[in-house]
Short mmCIF file of C-alpha atoms in Angstrom, two decimals:
data_model
loop_
_atom_site.label_atom_id
_atom_site.label_comp_id
_atom_site.label_asym_id
_atom_site.label_seq_id
_atom_site.Cartn_x
_atom_site.Cartn_y
_atom_site.Cartn_z
CA MET E 1 95.94 73.24 -1.43
CA THR E 2 98.11 76.06 -0.11
CA ARG E 3 99.92 76.44 -3.43
CA PHE E 4 96.62 77.44 -5.05
CA ILE E 5 95.66 79.85 -2.24
CA TRP E 6 98.98 81.65 -2.77
CA ILE E 7 97.99 82.64 -6.30
CA ALA E 8 95.36 85.07 -4.98
CA ILE E 9 98.15 87.29 -3.68
CA PHE E 10 99.23 88.08 -7.22
CA SER E 11 95.89 87.97 -9.00
CA SER E 12 96.07 91.65 -9.94
CA PHE E 13 99.03 91.16 -12.26
CA PHE E 14 98.78 90.17 -15.91
CA PHE E 15 101.32 88.63 -18.28
CA SER E 16 101.51 87.14 -21.75
CA VAL E 17 104.27 84.86 -23.01
CA CYS E 18 105.34 84.36 -26.61
CA LYS E 19 103.48 81.40 -28.10
CA GLU E 20 105.66 81.01 -31.19
CA LYS E 21 108.56 78.61 -31.36
CA THR E 22 111.20 81.31 -31.45
CA THR E 23 114.17 82.61 -29.53
CA GLU E 24 112.85 86.13 -29.87
CA PRO E 25 111.35 87.79 -26.78
CA PRO E 26 107.61 88.56 -26.82
CA LYS E 27 106.91 91.38 -29.27
CA GLU E 28 105.11 93.55 -26.75
CA ILE E 29 108.25 93.73 -24.60
CA LYS E 30 110.16 95.60 -27.32
CA PRO E 31 113.64 94.74 -26.01
CA VAL E 32 116.40 97.30 -26.37
CA LEU E 33 119.38 94.96 -26.01
CA LYS E 34 119.39 92.34 -28.74
CA ILE E 35 116.75 90.82 -30.99
CA SER E 36 117.57 87.38 -29.61
CA TYR E 37 119.13 86.36 -26.33
CA PRO E 38 121.92 83.82 -25.69
CA PHE E 39 121.09 80.36 -24.40
CA PRO E 40 122.89 77.02 -23.83
CA LYS E 41 122.96 74.56 -26.71
CA ASP E 42 121.11 71.98 -24.64
CA ASN E 43 118.30 74.35 -23.70
CA GLU E 44 117.15 76.10 -26.86
CA PRO E 45 114.00 78.04 -25.92
CA ASN E 46 110.61 77.33 -27.41
CA ALA E 47 107.03 78.13 -26.41
CA ASP E 48 106.53 74.92 -24.41
CA ARG E 49 109.72 75.38 -22.39
CA ILE E 50 109.02 79.05 -21.69
CA GLU E 51 105.44 78.34 -20.59
CA LEU E 52 106.52 75.45 -18.35
CA GLY E 53 109.19 77.63 -16.76
CA LYS E 54 106.66 80.37 -16.20
CA ILE E 55 104.33 77.97 -14.38
CA LEU E 56 107.14 76.62 -12.21
CA PHE E 57 108.25 80.19 -11.44
CA PHE E 58 104.84 81.05 -9.99
CA ASP E 59 104.05 77.72 -8.35
CA PRO E 60 104.78 77.53 -4.59
CA ILE E 61 105.15 73.77 -4.95
CA ALA E 62 108.81 74.64 -5.57
CA SER E 63 109.21 75.35 -1.84
CA GLY E 64 109.27 72.92 1.05
CA SER E 65 106.38 74.76 2.70
CA ASN E 66 104.32 74.92 -0.53
CA TRP E 67 103.92 78.63 0.25
CA ILE E 68 106.94 80.33 -1.35
CA SER E 69 107.52 80.56 -5.09
CA CYS E 70 110.24 82.20 -7.17
CA ALA E 71 107.77 85.06 -7.69
CA THR E 72 107.52 85.65 -3.95
CA CYS E 73 110.87 87.43 -4.08
CA HIS E 74 110.84 88.24 -7.80
CA ASN E 75 107.42 89.87 -7.98
CA PRO E 76 106.51 91.22 -11.44
CA GLY E 77 104.54 94.01 -9.78
CA LEU E 78 107.73 95.21 -8.07
CA ALA E 79 110.00 95.17 -11.14
CA TRP E 80 110.84 91.51 -10.42
CA THR E 81 112.12 92.25 -6.91
CA ASP E 82 110.37 92.13 -3.51
CA GLY E 83 110.67 95.77 -2.43
CA LEU E 84 112.34 94.75 0.83
CA LYS E 85 115.69 95.78 2.27
CA THR E 86 116.71 92.13 2.34
CA ALA E 87 114.73 89.06 1.35
CA ILE E 88 112.53 87.01 3.67
CA GLY E 89 112.86 83.26 3.31
CA HIS E 90 111.65 80.02 4.87
CA ASN E 91 109.90 80.39 8.22
CA MET E 92 109.99 84.18 7.73
CA LYS E 93 113.75 84.28 8.20
CA VAL E 94 115.23 87.67 7.30
CA LEU E 95 118.09 87.04 4.90
CA GLY E 96 121.28 89.02 4.44
CA LYS E 97 121.00 90.09 0.80
CA ASN E 98 118.75 92.40 -1.16
CA THR E 99 116.75 90.64 -3.87
CA PRO E 100 118.09 91.68 -7.30
CA THR E 101 115.77 92.01 -10.26
CA ILE E 102 115.83 89.22 -12.83
CA LEU E 103 115.33 91.79 -15.60
CA ASN E 104 117.77 91.16 -18.47
CA SER E 105 119.38 88.26 -16.59
CA ALA E 106 119.51 86.48 -19.93
CA PHE E 107 122.56 88.57 -20.77
CA GLY E 108 124.47 87.94 -17.53
CA SER E 109 127.44 85.60 -17.26
CA LYS E 110 127.48 85.32 -13.46
CA MET E 111 124.46 85.00 -11.18
CA PHE E 112 123.88 86.03 -7.55
CA TRP E 113 125.57 89.00 -5.87
CA ASP E 114 128.81 87.00 -5.53
CA GLY E 115 128.58 85.38 -8.97
CA ARG E 116 128.59 81.82 -7.64
CA ALA E 117 126.41 80.49 -10.49
CA ASN E 118 127.63 80.48 -14.08
CA SER E 119 124.23 80.25 -15.77
CA LEU E 120 120.53 80.74 -15.15
CA GLU E 121 120.15 76.96 -15.15
CA GLU E 122 122.66 76.69 -12.32
CA GLN E 123 121.08 79.63 -10.50
CA ALA E 124 117.53 78.30 -10.67
CA LEU E 125 117.96 75.48 -8.16
CA GLY E 126 120.02 77.59 -5.71
CA PRO E 127 117.14 79.38 -3.92
CA ILE E 128 114.91 76.29 -4.20
CA SER E 129 117.40 74.05 -2.37
CA SER E 130 118.58 76.66 0.14
CA PRO E 131 117.26 75.86 3.66
CA ASP E 132 117.10 79.60 4.33
CA GLU E 133 115.19 80.50 1.18
CA MET E 134 112.72 77.97 -0.26
CA ASN E 135 113.88 74.92 1.73
CA GLN E 136 112.97 72.34 -0.90
CA ASN E 137 114.88 69.15 -1.66
CA PRO E 138 115.02 69.16 -5.49
CA ASP E 139 114.68 65.37 -5.58
CA GLU E 140 111.49 65.60 -3.52
CA LEU E 141 110.24 68.32 -5.85
CA VAL E 142 110.75 65.94 -8.77
CA LEU E 143 108.62 63.31 -7.02
CA GLU E 144 105.88 65.86 -6.27
CA LEU E 145 105.73 67.04 -9.87
CA LYS E 146 105.60 63.47 -11.21
CA LYS E 147 102.35 62.95 -9.28
CA ILE E 148 100.64 65.79 -11.17
CA LYS E 149 99.45 64.76 -14.65
CA GLY E 150 99.40 68.34 -15.89
CA TYR E 151 103.11 68.64 -15.17
CA GLN E 152 103.86 65.23 -16.69
CA ASP E 153 102.25 66.33 -19.94
CA ARG E 154 104.02 69.69 -20.00
CA PHE E 155 107.46 68.21 -19.33
CA ASP E 156 106.87 65.60 -22.05
CA ARG E 157 106.15 68.38 -24.54
CA ALA E 158 108.92 70.71 -23.40
CA TYR E 159 111.67 68.15 -22.86
CA PRO E 160 110.74 64.94 -24.71
CA ASN E 161 112.77 61.90 -23.65
CA GLU E 162 114.23 63.84 -20.71
CA GLY E 163 111.33 63.62 -18.28
CA ILE E 164 110.93 65.45 -14.98
CA SER E 165 114.30 65.90 -13.29
CA ARG E 166 116.36 68.45 -11.40
CA GLU E 167 117.97 69.37 -14.71
CA THR E 168 114.76 69.91 -16.68
CA ILE E 169 113.20 71.90 -13.82
CA ALA E 170 116.20 74.23 -13.89
CA LYS E 171 116.17 74.43 -17.68
CA ALA E 172 112.51 75.39 -17.80
CA ILE E 173 112.77 78.10 -15.16
CA ALA E 174 115.84 79.52 -16.91
CA SER E 175 113.97 79.52 -20.24
CA PHE E 176 111.22 81.66 -18.74
CA GLU E 177 113.61 84.01 -16.95
CA ARG E 178 115.37 84.74 -20.24
CA THR E 179 112.16 86.30 -21.55
CA ILE E 180 112.09 88.96 -18.81
CA LEU E 181 113.62 91.82 -20.76
CA SER E 182 113.60 95.59 -20.42
CA SER E 183 111.22 97.51 -22.64
CA ARG E 184 111.92 100.64 -24.65
CA ALA E 185 112.60 103.53 -22.28
CA PRO E 186 112.49 107.31 -22.90
CA TYR E 187 116.30 107.27 -23.01
CA ASP E 188 116.21 104.85 -25.97
CA VAL E 189 113.78 107.11 -27.81
CA TRP E 190 116.10 110.06 -27.14
CA LEU E 191 119.06 108.10 -28.52
CA GLN E 192 117.09 107.57 -31.71
CA GLY E 193 116.84 111.30 -32.27
CA ASP E 194 113.81 112.52 -30.35
CA ASN E 195 115.30 115.38 -28.34
CA LYS E 196 112.08 115.84 -26.37
CA ALA E 197 111.92 112.23 -25.17
CA ILE E 198 113.80 113.08 -21.97
CA SER E 199 114.08 116.32 -20.04
CA GLU E 200 116.97 118.75 -20.28
CA SER E 201 117.86 117.74 -16.73
CA ALA E 202 118.10 114.08 -17.78
CA GLN E 203 120.24 115.06 -20.76
CA ARG E 204 122.64 116.88 -18.45
CA GLY E 205 122.56 113.83 -16.22
CA GLN E 206 123.57 111.61 -19.12
CA ALA E 207 126.58 113.83 -19.76
CA LEU E 208 127.52 113.62 -16.07
CA PHE E 209 127.00 109.86 -16.11
CA LYS E 210 129.56 109.51 -18.89
CA GLY E 211 131.83 112.31 -17.69
CA LYS E 212 132.35 113.85 -14.27
CA ALA E 213 130.50 111.16 -12.30
CA ASN E 214 132.23 108.38 -14.28
CA CYS E 215 129.35 105.95 -13.75
CA VAL E 216 130.26 104.31 -17.06
CA ALA E 217 133.36 102.83 -15.44
CA CYS E 218 131.06 100.00 -14.31
CA HIS E 219 127.63 100.76 -15.84
CA PHE E 220 128.04 100.71 -19.61
CA GLY E 221 126.51 99.16 -22.71
CA ASP E 222 122.81 98.73 -23.45
CA ASN E 223 122.28 96.92 -20.15
CA PHE E 224 124.31 99.45 -18.12
CA THR E 225 126.52 96.88 -16.40
CA ASP E 226 129.99 95.42 -16.87
CA ASP E 227 128.86 92.13 -15.23
CA GLY E 228 131.89 92.58 -13.00
CA PHE E 229 132.45 92.75 -9.24
CA HIS E 230 133.52 95.83 -7.31
CA ASN E 231 133.97 97.00 -3.75
CA ILE E 232 132.22 100.37 -3.68
CA GLY E 233 132.75 101.08 0.00
CA ILE E 234 129.45 99.96 1.54
CA LYS E 235 129.76 100.16 5.31
CA SER E 236 127.86 97.22 6.77
CA LYS E 237 127.66 95.92 10.33
CA GLU E 238 128.61 92.44 9.17
CA LYS E 239 131.69 92.01 6.99
CA ASP E 240 130.65 90.12 3.87
CA PRO E 241 133.56 88.80 1.76
CA GLY E 242 131.47 89.00 -1.41
CA ARG E 243 133.23 87.69 -4.51
CA PHE E 244 136.38 87.07 -2.45
CA LYS E 245 134.87 83.86 -1.07
CA LEU E 246 135.02 82.39 -4.58
CA VAL E 247 137.94 84.36 -6.04
CA PRO E 248 140.41 84.95 -3.17
CA VAL E 249 142.29 87.92 -4.58
CA LYS E 250 142.48 91.24 -2.74
CA SER E 251 140.46 93.25 -5.26
CA MET E 252 137.49 90.92 -4.76
CA LYS E 253 137.28 91.37 -0.99
CA GLY E 254 133.92 92.99 -0.32
CA ALA E 255 133.17 93.13 -4.06
CA PHE E 256 129.66 92.48 -5.40
CA LYS E 257 128.12 92.20 -8.84
CA THR E 258 127.33 95.35 -10.80
CA PRO E 259 123.54 95.42 -11.29
CA THR E 260 121.79 96.61 -14.41
CA LEU E 261 120.43 100.16 -14.26
CA ARG E 262 117.49 99.35 -16.51
CA ASP E 263 114.28 100.13 -14.58
CA THR E 264 116.47 101.03 -11.61
CA ALA E 265 113.99 103.66 -10.41
CA LEU E 266 111.59 100.78 -9.69
CA THR E 267 113.94 98.42 -7.84
CA ALA E 268 114.59 100.14 -4.50
CA PRO E 269 116.05 99.48 -1.96
CA TYR E 270 119.55 99.50 -3.44
CA MET E 271 122.95 97.84 -2.93
CA HIS E 272 123.61 94.20 -2.02
CA ASP E 273 122.43 94.83 1.53
CA GLY E 274 119.52 97.10 0.65
CA SER E 275 121.09 99.91 2.66
CA TYR E 276 119.78 102.79 0.51
CA ARG E 277 116.10 103.56 0.03
CA THR E 278 116.37 106.11 -2.78
CA LEU E 279 118.45 106.93 -5.84
CA GLU E 280 119.37 110.19 -4.13
CA GLU E 281 120.99 108.22 -1.30
CA VAL E 282 122.87 106.08 -3.81
CA ILE E 283 124.25 109.13 -5.59
CA ASP E 284 125.26 110.69 -2.26
CA HIS E 285 127.21 107.51 -1.51
CA TYR E 286 129.14 107.75 -4.76
CA ASP E 287 129.60 111.48 -4.29
CA ARG E 288 131.33 110.77 -0.97
CA GLY E 289 133.57 108.24 -2.66
CA GLY E 290 132.20 105.43 -0.50
CA ASP E 291 132.23 104.97 3.27
CA ASP E 292 134.38 101.91 3.98
CA LEU E 293 137.71 102.75 2.35
CA SER E 294 139.57 99.59 3.42
CA ASN E 295 139.56 97.84 0.04
CA LEU E 296 137.95 100.36 -2.26
CA ASP E 297 137.72 99.92 -6.03
CA PRO E 298 140.15 102.36 -7.69
CA ASN E 299 137.29 103.95 -9.64
CA MET E 300 135.66 105.09 -6.39
CA LYS E 301 136.66 108.69 -5.73
CA PRO E 302 134.80 111.72 -4.30
CA LEU E 303 132.87 113.39 -7.12
CA LYS E 304 132.14 116.83 -5.62
CA LEU E 305 128.79 117.06 -7.35
CA SER E 306 126.58 120.10 -6.85
CA PRO E 307 122.96 119.66 -5.69
CA GLU E 308 121.76 120.40 -9.23
CA GLU E 309 124.14 117.84 -10.73
CA LYS E 310 122.80 115.21 -8.34
CA LYS E 311 119.25 116.02 -9.44
CA ASP E 312 120.29 115.72 -13.07
CA LEU E 313 121.78 112.27 -12.47
CA VAL E 314 118.57 111.12 -10.80
CA ALA E 315 116.57 112.44 -13.75
CA PHE E 316 118.76 110.48 -16.15
CA LEU E 317 118.36 107.26 -14.14
CA HIS E 318 114.59 107.71 -14.24
CA SER E 319 114.79 107.96 -18.04
CA LEU E 320 115.98 104.32 -18.11
CA THR E 321 112.57 103.05 -16.97
CA GLY E 322 110.59 101.35 -19.72
CA LYS E 323 106.85 100.84 -19.98
CA ASN E 324 105.26 98.30 -17.67
CA VAL E 325 104.68 94.90 -19.28
CA PRO E 326 101.34 93.27 -18.33
CA ILE E 327 101.68 90.01 -16.43
CA LEU E 328 99.17 87.13 -16.41
CA ILE E 329 99.52 84.58 -13.62
CA PRO E 330 99.41 81.07 -15.13
CA GLU E 331 96.90 78.39 -14.16
CA LEU E 332 98.70 75.71 -12.21
CA PRO E 333 98.62 72.10 -13.44
CA ARG E 334 96.49 69.58 -11.55
#
């Protein structure tokens, strides 16, 4: 019964999911990236798949303890993060990485800070099967779900002739995650010609972002990310190889994935290790040109920003925050 008790923790959040058989995100989200999002040929989204994935995302049955769900770390009330410096996993173990938002993950090509997963389907089972995170054997999860008629019916509708399996669990969760998209922010309104949509300070910050601060070297496009990996000179007590563990070339040593800046004002703490609590601290880091210079990305250089320029950059980053999307916790199958 613990998986049902857990739901009370999030009962103050509300969400609605698109009920139409379409690849378009829910209308109320008003995405700013693309009208439709990319998906694998063998996992074309529809209402049944999205709803099933949503239920699995919030159901703590996905963990070995029946207490942790995907939403434990990716809380919709915290911009799909957990608000912690680094995540807390199975048996309250403090983990080594900050929880990234899943916002706009539909457009990413590499998942996790080191990019070890090539799709949301591949990513979905990673935390579930990790002994440090959710500590669930995916095969045992399959057996648990098969005992619940409500899940049997939903899998039959979402993935007819495929049944309940590791693969369909991952597909469903990925289908839901692809619907978590950024909403229209003041910056987008300003781009469309409304000069009063963002402050003069934010407008100066946008010019700095593209110019003197050179943030666009890594944060560009509608999603403000190059989906690449960079060593930005984070000085940590423990040396983390980052992307180098998978791609053993010098430039990848200590390199981590570039996060989206959409809703970034809501996703503190920042960096892969959660070492900065505020956007001001992040900008100070870049202004210094990083702290650990041993394998620094060539784009990292001291910026020599004035106090006012730093404030303008912060104002611009705040302009990338869209309106909150109501979240409704689903009823769990029985």
